Amino acid sequence: MNTRRITIIVIFLLAFLTGVNFVIFPALSTAFTDSSLFGLSSSQFGNLFIPQVICIIISCLGAPFLVNKWGPKLVLVSGVLLMLISTGALWILHYFITEKAALFPVLMILVACTGTGFGLSITTLNPLAASLFEKGNSSAILLLQFLVGLGTSTSPLMMNLIGNVKYWMYVPGCIFIVVGLIWIALLFLKIGKGTFFTLPEHFKLPGKLWWFFAAIMLYGGVEGTFGSFGGIILKDKGLDNSNASLGLSLFWGGIAVNRLLFGIFSKKADLSSFFLFAPVGVAALILLLLVYPDVRILLLMMFLIGFFMGSIFPGSIGWGTVEFPAYSVVVSGFLMAANQIGTGVATNVLGHFPRYISSILGILMIFMFLICIVFFCLKKDSRIKEAF
């Protein structure tokens, strides 16, 4: 059970299941807003995720220090356990579905547990994946993020396979059982603390890491906008509801495909130039959305936007891990928090400006150019070639 191969299988499988578990609440949106079930209003359902974003940010920033003190295994076990408790409690709620008044505050608590567990888990999993491969640290993180993304698309698929919303409880029930089994396997693994998780005695954040933070916060704003409001943007450009939903799926599909290909081929070829110019590719596609929103190519454009964005976030974690090896776990937590801040601001603010789609796209284009500038500034005297 303690062999390296078994450890790799468990860790990467856990990454996939962490993604599955993380989006269980959004995946059950139809059950939460169904008047015969939870009966949440649209505003209540939106507010449900505020504690999740806050808890993810706090846990991502705190995880590096917890890992430094207690080691990666205990923090990862605790993070997965928090998500398990939340998912198990959600399943139990189907016995108390008539207690409408108490459901919303209980769900808020469960969402906060999920957010905290996800933040602790993913912050630890990134450097843990990198530590399992002496060479190709960045590739390991890209593949891990691909599996997390694949997992996030699985929960909604499970809900679609069940069909009838009244059987919603089978989704958290199945997830609880599968994640629980992998969690038990995790308990038997021997995971050492290692240099990836040890902070220097005199802790001081490298100045360049703040520039990574700023770039990923801007990236989070762009990802949050397309990920949450991509359908609205496409409808504004002339697509119907069905094709707009398809475009949103293609956006996430493009991100997943990029991360998979990057993880596979970055070991064989120097992809640093593609990574550096990827924000320009996104900016060019956004400009095309503004000046030539041809309905015949909008779906392809959404896929390509996702594709060019795919490597920016995990690639930055991989680059930062190579650049600051003494702060590997801090890089993971710091950039995860930056992504959540950007995403959280976008999803909670942009909904108030549905009539300003063109202005929003213009701002996103500027964000991408700024990210490119930051990356090229960071490239000077860096170790980017080792990361890609």
Tab-separated table of C-alpha atoms in Angstrom:
chain	number	residue	atom	x	y	z
A	1	MET	CA	0.000	0.000	0.000
A	2	ASN	CA	2.974	2.283	0.572
A	3	THR	CA	4.497	1.932	-2.877
A	4	ARG	CA	5.040	5.028	-4.998
A	5	ARG	CA	2.724	3.779	-7.753
A	6	ILE	CA	-0.184	3.220	-5.361
A	7	THR	CA	0.419	6.663	-3.866
A	8	ILE	CA	0.283	8.290	-7.306
A	9	ILE	CA	-2.956	6.450	-8.184
A	10	VAL	CA	-4.646	7.431	-4.920
A	11	ILE	CA	-3.515	11.068	-5.066
A	12	PHE	CA	-4.608	11.638	-8.671
A	13	LEU	CA	-7.865	9.727	-8.168
A	14	LEU	CA	-8.460	11.865	-5.103
A	15	ALA	CA	-7.942	14.977	-7.243
A	16	PHE	CA	-10.714	13.816	-9.581
A	17	LEU	CA	-13.054	13.014	-6.676
A	18	THR	CA	-12.261	16.332	-4.992
A	19	GLY	CA	-13.553	18.031	-8.138
A	20	VAL	CA	-16.661	15.827	-8.091
A	21	ASN	CA	-17.343	16.598	-4.437
A	22	PHE	CA	-16.623	20.311	-4.762
A	23	VAL	CA	-19.431	21.086	-7.236
A	24	ILE	CA	-22.110	18.919	-5.675
A	25	PHE	CA	-24.088	21.961	-4.471
A	26	PRO	CA	-24.176	23.741	-7.876
A	27	ALA	CA	-24.977	20.396	-9.507
A	28	LEU	CA	-28.066	20.064	-7.301
A	29	SER	CA	-29.362	23.524	-8.209
A	30	THR	CA	-32.646	22.142	-9.597
A	31	ALA	CA	-33.309	20.277	-6.341
A	32	PHE	CA	-32.464	23.290	-4.186
A	33	THR	CA	-34.802	25.610	-6.105
A	34	ASP	CA	-37.619	23.058	-6.543
A	35	SER	CA	-40.636	24.184	-4.459
A	36	SER	CA	-41.502	20.589	-3.573
A	37	LEU	CA	-37.990	19.939	-2.224
A	38	PHE	CA	-35.714	22.580	-0.661
A	39	GLY	CA	-37.692	25.515	-2.059
A	40	LEU	CA	-34.841	28.050	-2.108
A	41	SER	CA	-35.392	31.315	-3.944
A	42	SER	CA	-32.957	32.419	-6.653
A	43	SER	CA	-31.353	34.949	-4.313
A	44	GLN	CA	-31.001	32.347	-1.539
A	45	PHE	CA	-29.362	29.919	-3.950
A	46	GLY	CA	-26.919	32.634	-5.075
A	47	ASN	CA	-26.090	33.624	-1.490
A	48	LEU	CA	-25.468	29.968	-0.674
A	49	PHE	CA	-22.002	30.160	-2.235
A	50	ILE	CA	-20.739	33.272	-0.451
A	51	PRO	CA	-19.449	31.267	2.559
A	52	GLN	CA	-17.904	28.752	0.161
A	53	VAL	CA	-15.751	31.372	-1.569
A	54	ILE	CA	-14.764	32.976	1.759
A	55	CYS	CA	-13.847	29.614	3.316
A	56	ILE	CA	-11.847	28.528	0.260
A	57	ILE	CA	-9.791	31.732	0.355
A	58	ILE	CA	-9.128	31.438	4.105
A	59	SER	CA	-8.274	27.721	3.947
A	60	CYS	CA	-6.004	28.166	0.909
A	61	LEU	CA	-4.051	30.881	2.684
A	62	GLY	CA	-3.913	28.925	5.950
A	63	ALA	CA	-3.124	25.480	4.518
A	64	PRO	CA	0.609	26.136	3.847
A	65	PHE	CA	1.202	26.893	7.519
A	66	LEU	CA	-0.864	23.913	8.663
A	67	VAL	CA	1.047	21.631	6.287
A	68	ASN	CA	4.348	23.034	7.526
A	69	LYS	CA	3.346	22.232	11.110
A	70	TRP	CA	1.495	18.914	10.778
A	71	GLY	CA	2.581	17.551	7.396
A	72	PRO	CA	0.616	17.091	4.157
A	73	LYS	CA	-1.138	13.837	5.059
A	74	LEU	CA	-2.970	15.151	8.122
A	75	VAL	CA	-4.102	18.322	6.320
A	76	LEU	CA	-5.237	16.358	3.252
A	77	VAL	CA	-7.050	13.773	5.393
A	78	SER	CA	-8.772	16.596	7.299
A	79	GLY	CA	-9.760	18.442	4.123
A	80	VAL	CA	-11.271	15.367	2.478
A	81	LEU	CA	-13.027	14.464	5.751
A	82	LEU	CA	-14.664	17.909	5.903
A	83	MET	CA	-15.998	17.441	2.377
A	84	LEU	CA	-17.181	13.933	3.282
A	85	ILE	CA	-19.028	15.204	6.347
A	86	SER	CA	-20.712	17.890	4.242
A	87	THR	CA	-21.736	15.418	1.520
A	88	GLY	CA	-22.963	12.832	4.025
A	89	ALA	CA	-24.985	15.444	5.915
A	90	LEU	CA	-26.475	16.640	2.619
A	91	TRP	CA	-27.660	13.104	1.903
A	92	ILE	CA	-29.197	12.864	5.397
A	93	LEU	CA	-31.173	16.062	4.724
A	94	HIS	CA	-33.546	14.171	2.445
A	95	TYR	CA	-35.107	12.782	5.647
A	96	PHE	CA	-35.823	16.338	6.845
A	97	ILE	CA	-36.960	17.914	3.573
A	98	THR	CA	-40.191	19.175	5.158
A	99	GLU	CA	-38.298	21.396	7.629
A	100	LYS	CA	-38.129	24.292	5.149
A	101	ALA	CA	-37.178	27.013	7.647
A	102	ALA	CA	-34.075	25.159	8.863
A	103	LEU	CA	-32.791	23.960	5.501
A	104	PHE	CA	-31.148	27.170	4.268
A	105	PRO	CA	-28.945	27.852	7.344
A	106	VAL	CA	-27.939	24.169	7.441
A	107	LEU	CA	-26.977	24.297	3.757
A	108	MET	CA	-24.905	27.424	4.421
A	109	ILE	CA	-22.928	25.509	7.052
A	110	LEU	CA	-22.462	22.513	4.752
A	111	VAL	CA	-21.286	24.720	1.875
A	112	ALA	CA	-18.772	26.365	4.220
A	113	CYS	CA	-17.467	22.906	5.205
A	114	THR	CA	-17.145	21.948	1.546
A	115	GLY	CA	-15.261	25.173	0.763
A	116	THR	CA	-12.891	24.712	3.700
A	117	GLY	CA	-12.285	21.072	2.833
A	118	PHE	CA	-11.670	21.885	-0.816
A	119	GLY	CA	-9.219	24.671	0.025
A	120	LEU	CA	-7.218	22.439	2.379
A	121	SER	CA	-7.285	19.509	-0.061
A	122	ILE	CA	-6.395	21.237	-3.323
A	123	THR	CA	-3.694	23.414	-1.741
A	124	THR	CA	-2.020	20.240	-0.473
A	125	LEU	CA	-2.639	18.142	-3.602
A	126	ASN	CA	-0.831	20.539	-5.979
A	127	PRO	CA	2.619	20.358	-4.332
A	128	LEU	CA	2.007	16.713	-3.394
A	129	ALA	CA	1.567	15.827	-7.077
A	130	ALA	CA	4.708	17.804	-7.919
A	131	SER	CA	6.698	16.059	-5.170
A	132	LEU	CA	5.881	12.632	-6.637
A	133	PHE	CA	7.831	13.468	-9.809
A	134	GLU	CA	11.427	14.671	-9.562
A	135	LYS	CA	11.180	15.957	-13.130
A	136	GLY	CA	8.060	17.379	-14.716
A	137	ASN	CA	6.637	19.088	-11.622
A	138	SER	CA	4.566	21.454	-13.733
A	139	SER	CA	3.237	18.592	-15.885
A	140	ALA	CA	2.075	16.770	-12.755
A	141	ILE	CA	0.186	19.847	-11.570
A	142	LEU	CA	-1.387	20.359	-15.011
A	143	LEU	CA	-2.595	16.738	-15.097
A	144	LEU	CA	-3.894	17.022	-11.547
A	145	GLN	CA	-5.816	20.178	-12.433
A	146	PHE	CA	-7.186	18.406	-15.516
A	147	LEU	CA	-8.559	15.661	-13.264
A	148	VAL	CA	-10.047	18.223	-10.868
A	149	GLY	CA	-11.742	19.913	-13.826
A	150	LEU	CA	-12.965	16.565	-15.148
A	151	GLY	CA	-14.421	15.881	-11.721
A	152	THR	CA	-16.277	19.192	-11.620
A	153	SER	CA	-18.087	18.240	-14.824
A	154	THR	CA	-19.056	14.821	-13.462
A	155	SER	CA	-21.462	15.861	-10.694
A	156	PRO	CA	-23.835	17.705	-13.077
A	157	LEU	CA	-23.624	14.689	-15.396
A	158	MET	CA	-24.653	12.405	-12.519
A	159	MET	CA	-27.689	14.594	-11.900
A	160	ASN	CA	-28.619	14.359	-15.574
A	161	LEU	CA	-28.252	10.563	-15.520
A	162	ILE	CA	-30.585	10.281	-12.530
A	163	GLY	CA	-33.200	12.213	-14.492
A	164	ASN	CA	-35.929	12.856	-11.955
A	165	VAL	CA	-34.988	15.668	-9.565
A	166	LYS	CA	-36.866	13.889	-6.749
A	167	TYR	CA	-34.060	11.307	-6.650
A	168	TRP	CA	-31.408	13.965	-6.011
A	169	MET	CA	-30.240	12.225	-2.810
A	170	TYR	CA	-28.555	9.453	-4.826
A	171	VAL	CA	-25.914	11.930	-6.059
A	172	PRO	CA	-24.471	12.841	-2.633
A	173	GLY	CA	-25.013	9.230	-1.511
A	174	CYS	CA	-22.889	7.787	-4.336
A	175	ILE	CA	-20.215	10.467	-3.989
A	176	PHE	CA	-20.003	9.888	-0.228
A	177	ILE	CA	-19.415	6.155	-0.675
A	178	VAL	CA	-16.753	6.468	-3.408
A	179	VAL	CA	-14.856	9.341	-1.764
A	180	GLY	CA	-15.106	7.544	1.577
A	181	LEU	CA	-13.364	4.471	0.144
A	182	ILE	CA	-10.513	6.544	-1.311
A	183	TRP	CA	-10.251	8.448	1.978
A	184	ILE	CA	-9.762	5.139	3.787
A	185	ALA	CA	-7.044	4.204	1.271
A	186	LEU	CA	-5.410	7.583	1.942
A	187	LEU	CA	-5.194	6.743	5.657
A	188	PHE	CA	-2.903	3.804	4.859
A	189	LEU	CA	-0.521	5.789	2.660
A	190	LYS	CA	2.829	6.890	3.995
A	191	ILE	CA	3.331	10.493	2.902
A	192	GLY	CA	6.428	12.214	4.212
A	193	LYS	CA	6.685	15.927	4.883
A	194	GLY	CA	9.594	16.482	2.500
A	195	THR	CA	11.109	19.749	1.341
A	196	PHE	CA	8.025	20.643	-0.722
A	197	PHE	CA	6.041	21.242	2.456
A	198	THR	CA	8.646	22.774	4.757
A	199	LEU	CA	8.704	26.549	5.033
A	200	PRO	CA	11.930	28.449	5.742
A	201	GLU	CA	12.527	29.365	9.379
A	202	HIS	CA	12.512	33.056	8.493
A	203	PHE	CA	9.355	33.211	6.397
A	204	LYS	CA	9.046	36.036	3.902
A	205	LEU	CA	6.972	35.962	0.725
A	206	PRO	CA	9.149	36.528	-2.367
A	207	GLY	CA	8.280	39.841	-4.024
A	208	LYS	CA	7.801	38.186	-7.435
A	209	LEU	CA	5.132	35.920	-5.947
A	210	TRP	CA	2.879	38.971	-5.494
A	211	TRP	CA	3.022	39.509	-9.265
A	212	PHE	CA	1.905	35.927	-9.801
A	213	PHE	CA	-0.903	36.622	-7.327
A	214	ALA	CA	-2.009	39.734	-9.247
A	215	ALA	CA	-1.954	37.898	-12.595
A	216	ILE	CA	-3.996	34.951	-11.297
A	217	MET	CA	-6.502	37.253	-9.620
A	218	LEU	CA	-7.107	38.861	-13.021
A	219	TYR	CA	-7.284	35.399	-14.566
A	220	GLY	CA	-9.878	34.374	-11.969
A	221	GLY	CA	-12.016	37.331	-12.991
A	222	VAL	CA	-11.945	36.226	-16.630
A	223	GLU	CA	-12.582	32.561	-15.826
A	224	GLY	CA	-15.391	33.487	-13.439
A	225	THR	CA	-17.016	35.710	-16.060
A	226	PHE	CA	-16.999	33.125	-18.850
A	227	GLY	CA	-17.681	30.227	-16.493
A	228	SER	CA	-20.694	31.838	-14.826
A	229	PHE	CA	-21.964	34.273	-17.451
A	230	GLY	CA	-20.744	32.652	-20.666
A	231	GLY	CA	-24.288	31.604	-21.524
A	232	ILE	CA	-25.562	35.149	-21.017
A	233	ILE	CA	-22.755	36.534	-23.197
A	234	LEU	CA	-23.579	34.077	-25.990
A	235	LYS	CA	-27.304	34.836	-25.807
A	236	ASP	CA	-26.464	38.533	-26.061
A	237	LYS	CA	-24.516	37.710	-29.239
A	238	GLY	CA	-27.455	35.898	-30.821
A	239	LEU	CA	-27.469	32.251	-29.717
A	240	ASP	CA	-30.534	30.501	-28.318
A	241	ASN	CA	-30.637	28.927	-24.833
A	242	SER	CA	-29.622	25.457	-26.006
A	243	ASN	CA	-26.570	26.610	-27.972
A	244	ALA	CA	-25.612	29.059	-25.222
A	245	SER	CA	-25.488	26.155	-22.738
A	246	LEU	CA	-23.465	24.150	-25.236
A	247	GLY	CA	-21.042	27.060	-25.577
A	248	LEU	CA	-20.520	27.109	-21.815
A	249	SER	CA	-19.746	23.385	-21.856
A	250	LEU	CA	-17.312	23.894	-24.734
A	251	PHE	CA	-15.527	26.620	-22.754
A	252	TRP	CA	-14.846	24.223	-19.875
A	253	GLY	CA	-14.052	21.476	-22.369
A	254	GLY	CA	-11.404	23.678	-23.983
A	255	ILE	CA	-9.788	24.284	-20.592
A	256	ALA	CA	-9.741	20.542	-19.845
A	257	VAL	CA	-8.294	19.597	-23.254
A	258	ASN	CA	-5.516	22.189	-22.942
A	259	ARG	CA	-4.494	20.986	-19.479
A	260	LEU	CA	-4.431	17.367	-20.590
A	261	LEU	CA	-2.325	18.107	-23.688
A	262	PHE	CA	-0.013	20.434	-21.761
A	263	GLY	CA	0.507	17.816	-19.075
A	264	ILE	CA	1.373	15.178	-21.683
A	265	PHE	CA	3.543	17.175	-24.091
A	266	SER	CA	5.336	19.609	-21.782
A	267	LYS	CA	7.712	16.743	-20.927
A	268	LYS	CA	8.614	16.345	-24.602
A	269	ALA	CA	8.592	19.933	-25.918
A	270	ASP	CA	9.241	23.474	-24.702
A	271	LEU	CA	5.760	24.965	-24.326
A	272	SER	CA	6.821	28.064	-22.420
A	273	SER	CA	6.254	30.349	-25.429
A	274	PHE	CA	2.702	29.072	-25.865
A	275	PHE	CA	2.094	29.664	-22.151
A	276	LEU	CA	3.457	33.213	-22.301
A	277	PHE	CA	1.400	34.196	-25.349
A	278	ALA	CA	-1.791	32.343	-24.313
A	279	PRO	CA	-3.290	35.492	-22.704
A	280	VAL	CA	-2.829	37.327	-26.019
A	281	GLY	CA	-4.725	34.521	-27.761
A	282	VAL	CA	-7.598	34.917	-25.303
A	283	ALA	CA	-7.562	38.701	-25.760
A	284	ALA	CA	-7.683	38.313	-29.558
A	285	LEU	CA	-10.687	35.984	-29.318
A	286	ILE	CA	-12.489	38.371	-26.961
A	287	LEU	CA	-11.823	41.183	-29.456
A	288	LEU	CA	-13.344	38.967	-32.158
A	289	LEU	CA	-16.403	38.531	-29.941
A	290	LEU	CA	-16.709	42.309	-29.792
A	291	VAL	CA	-16.185	43.217	-33.443
A	292	TYR	CA	-17.355	40.101	-35.306
A	293	PRO	CA	-19.808	38.041	-33.211
A	294	ASP	CA	-20.782	35.684	-36.053
A	295	VAL	CA	-23.218	33.109	-34.641
A	296	ARG	CA	-21.690	30.444	-36.907
A	297	ILE	CA	-18.346	30.547	-35.087
A	298	LEU	CA	-19.361	31.560	-31.545
A	299	LEU	CA	-19.258	27.985	-30.236
A	300	LEU	CA	-15.799	27.425	-31.716
A	301	MET	CA	-14.648	30.710	-30.184
A	302	MET	CA	-15.833	29.622	-26.720
A	303	PHE	CA	-13.877	26.385	-27.036
A	304	LEU	CA	-10.759	28.266	-28.164
A	305	ILE	CA	-11.065	30.826	-25.363
A	306	GLY	CA	-11.163	27.954	-22.874
A	307	PHE	CA	-8.297	26.214	-24.665
A	308	PHE	CA	-5.974	29.228	-24.519
A	309	MET	CA	-6.924	29.845	-20.873
A	310	GLY	CA	-6.400	26.231	-19.817
A	311	SER	CA	-2.714	26.316	-18.923
A	312	ILE	CA	-2.551	29.805	-17.405
A	313	PHE	CA	-3.626	28.936	-13.860
A	314	PRO	CA	-2.022	25.504	-13.259
A	315	GLY	CA	0.968	26.568	-15.357
A	316	SER	CA	1.498	29.521	-13.027
A	317	ILE	CA	1.425	27.209	-10.007
A	318	GLY	CA	3.943	24.919	-11.725
A	319	TRP	CA	6.185	27.827	-12.702
A	320	GLY	CA	5.963	29.287	-9.213
A	321	THR	CA	6.771	25.886	-7.705
A	322	VAL	CA	9.952	25.682	-9.797
A	323	GLU	CA	10.785	29.344	-9.208
A	324	PHE	CA	10.316	29.235	-5.424
A	325	PRO	CA	10.996	25.605	-4.360
A	326	ALA	CA	11.247	26.593	-0.704
A	327	TYR	CA	7.701	27.984	-0.865
A	328	SER	CA	5.995	25.272	-2.969
A	329	VAL	CA	2.961	24.839	-0.737
A	330	VAL	CA	2.665	28.621	-0.274
A	331	VAL	CA	2.611	29.061	-4.068
A	332	SER	CA	-0.252	26.564	-4.298
A	333	GLY	CA	-2.331	28.148	-1.524
A	334	PHE	CA	-1.542	31.725	-2.488
A	335	LEU	CA	-2.486	31.300	-6.146
A	336	MET	CA	-5.565	29.196	-5.336
A	337	ALA	CA	-6.741	32.044	-3.101
A	338	ALA	CA	-6.006	34.590	-5.846
A	339	ASN	CA	-8.078	32.590	-8.334
A	340	GLN	CA	-10.989	32.374	-5.904
A	341	ILE	CA	-10.847	36.110	-5.160
A	342	GLY	CA	-11.015	36.939	-8.864
A	343	THR	CA	-13.749	34.383	-9.519
A	344	GLY	CA	-15.735	35.434	-6.455
A	345	VAL	CA	-15.663	39.117	-7.385
A	346	ALA	CA	-16.725	38.356	-10.962
A	347	THR	CA	-19.613	36.072	-10.046
A	348	ASN	CA	-20.985	38.371	-7.351
A	349	VAL	CA	-20.554	41.713	-9.121
A	350	LEU	CA	-21.190	41.145	-12.827
A	351	GLY	CA	-24.718	39.904	-12.274
A	352	HIS	CA	-25.690	43.513	-11.507
A	353	PHE	CA	-24.554	44.681	-14.958
A	354	PRO	CA	-26.356	42.469	-17.509
A	355	ARG	CA	-26.680	45.315	-20.030
A	356	TYR	CA	-22.979	46.078	-20.258
A	357	ILE	CA	-21.736	42.929	-22.002
A	358	SER	CA	-19.500	44.796	-24.469
A	359	SER	CA	-17.897	46.887	-21.724
A	360	ILE	CA	-17.286	43.773	-19.637
A	361	LEU	CA	-15.639	42.011	-22.584
A	362	GLY	CA	-13.435	45.059	-23.140
A	363	ILE	CA	-12.300	44.927	-19.502
A	364	LEU	CA	-11.554	41.204	-19.779
A	365	MET	CA	-9.443	41.862	-22.870
A	366	ILE	CA	-7.403	44.425	-20.919
A	367	PHE	CA	-7.003	41.904	-18.080
A	368	MET	CA	-5.491	39.394	-20.481
A	369	PHE	CA	-3.010	41.893	-21.906
A	370	LEU	CA	-1.988	42.830	-18.351
A	371	ILE	CA	-1.448	39.149	-17.505
A	372	CYS	CA	0.783	38.781	-20.560
A	373	ILE	CA	2.828	41.825	-19.559
A	374	VAL	CA	3.250	40.490	-16.016
A	375	PHE	CA	4.358	37.089	-17.326
A	376	PHE	CA	6.980	38.624	-19.621
A	377	CYS	CA	8.289	40.749	-16.753
A	378	LEU	CA	8.522	37.646	-14.549
A	379	LYS	CA	10.240	35.711	-17.352
A	380	LYS	CA	13.442	37.764	-17.042
A	381	ASP	CA	16.094	35.782	-15.144
A	382	SER	CA	13.499	33.097	-14.325
A	383	ARG	CA	13.442	29.284	-14.492
A	384	ILE	CA	10.405	29.082	-16.763
A	385	LYS	CA	12.157	26.658	-19.136
A	386	GLU	CA	12.338	24.118	-16.278
A	387	ALA	CA	8.605	24.453	-15.670
A	388	PHE	CA	7.586	23.833	-19.294
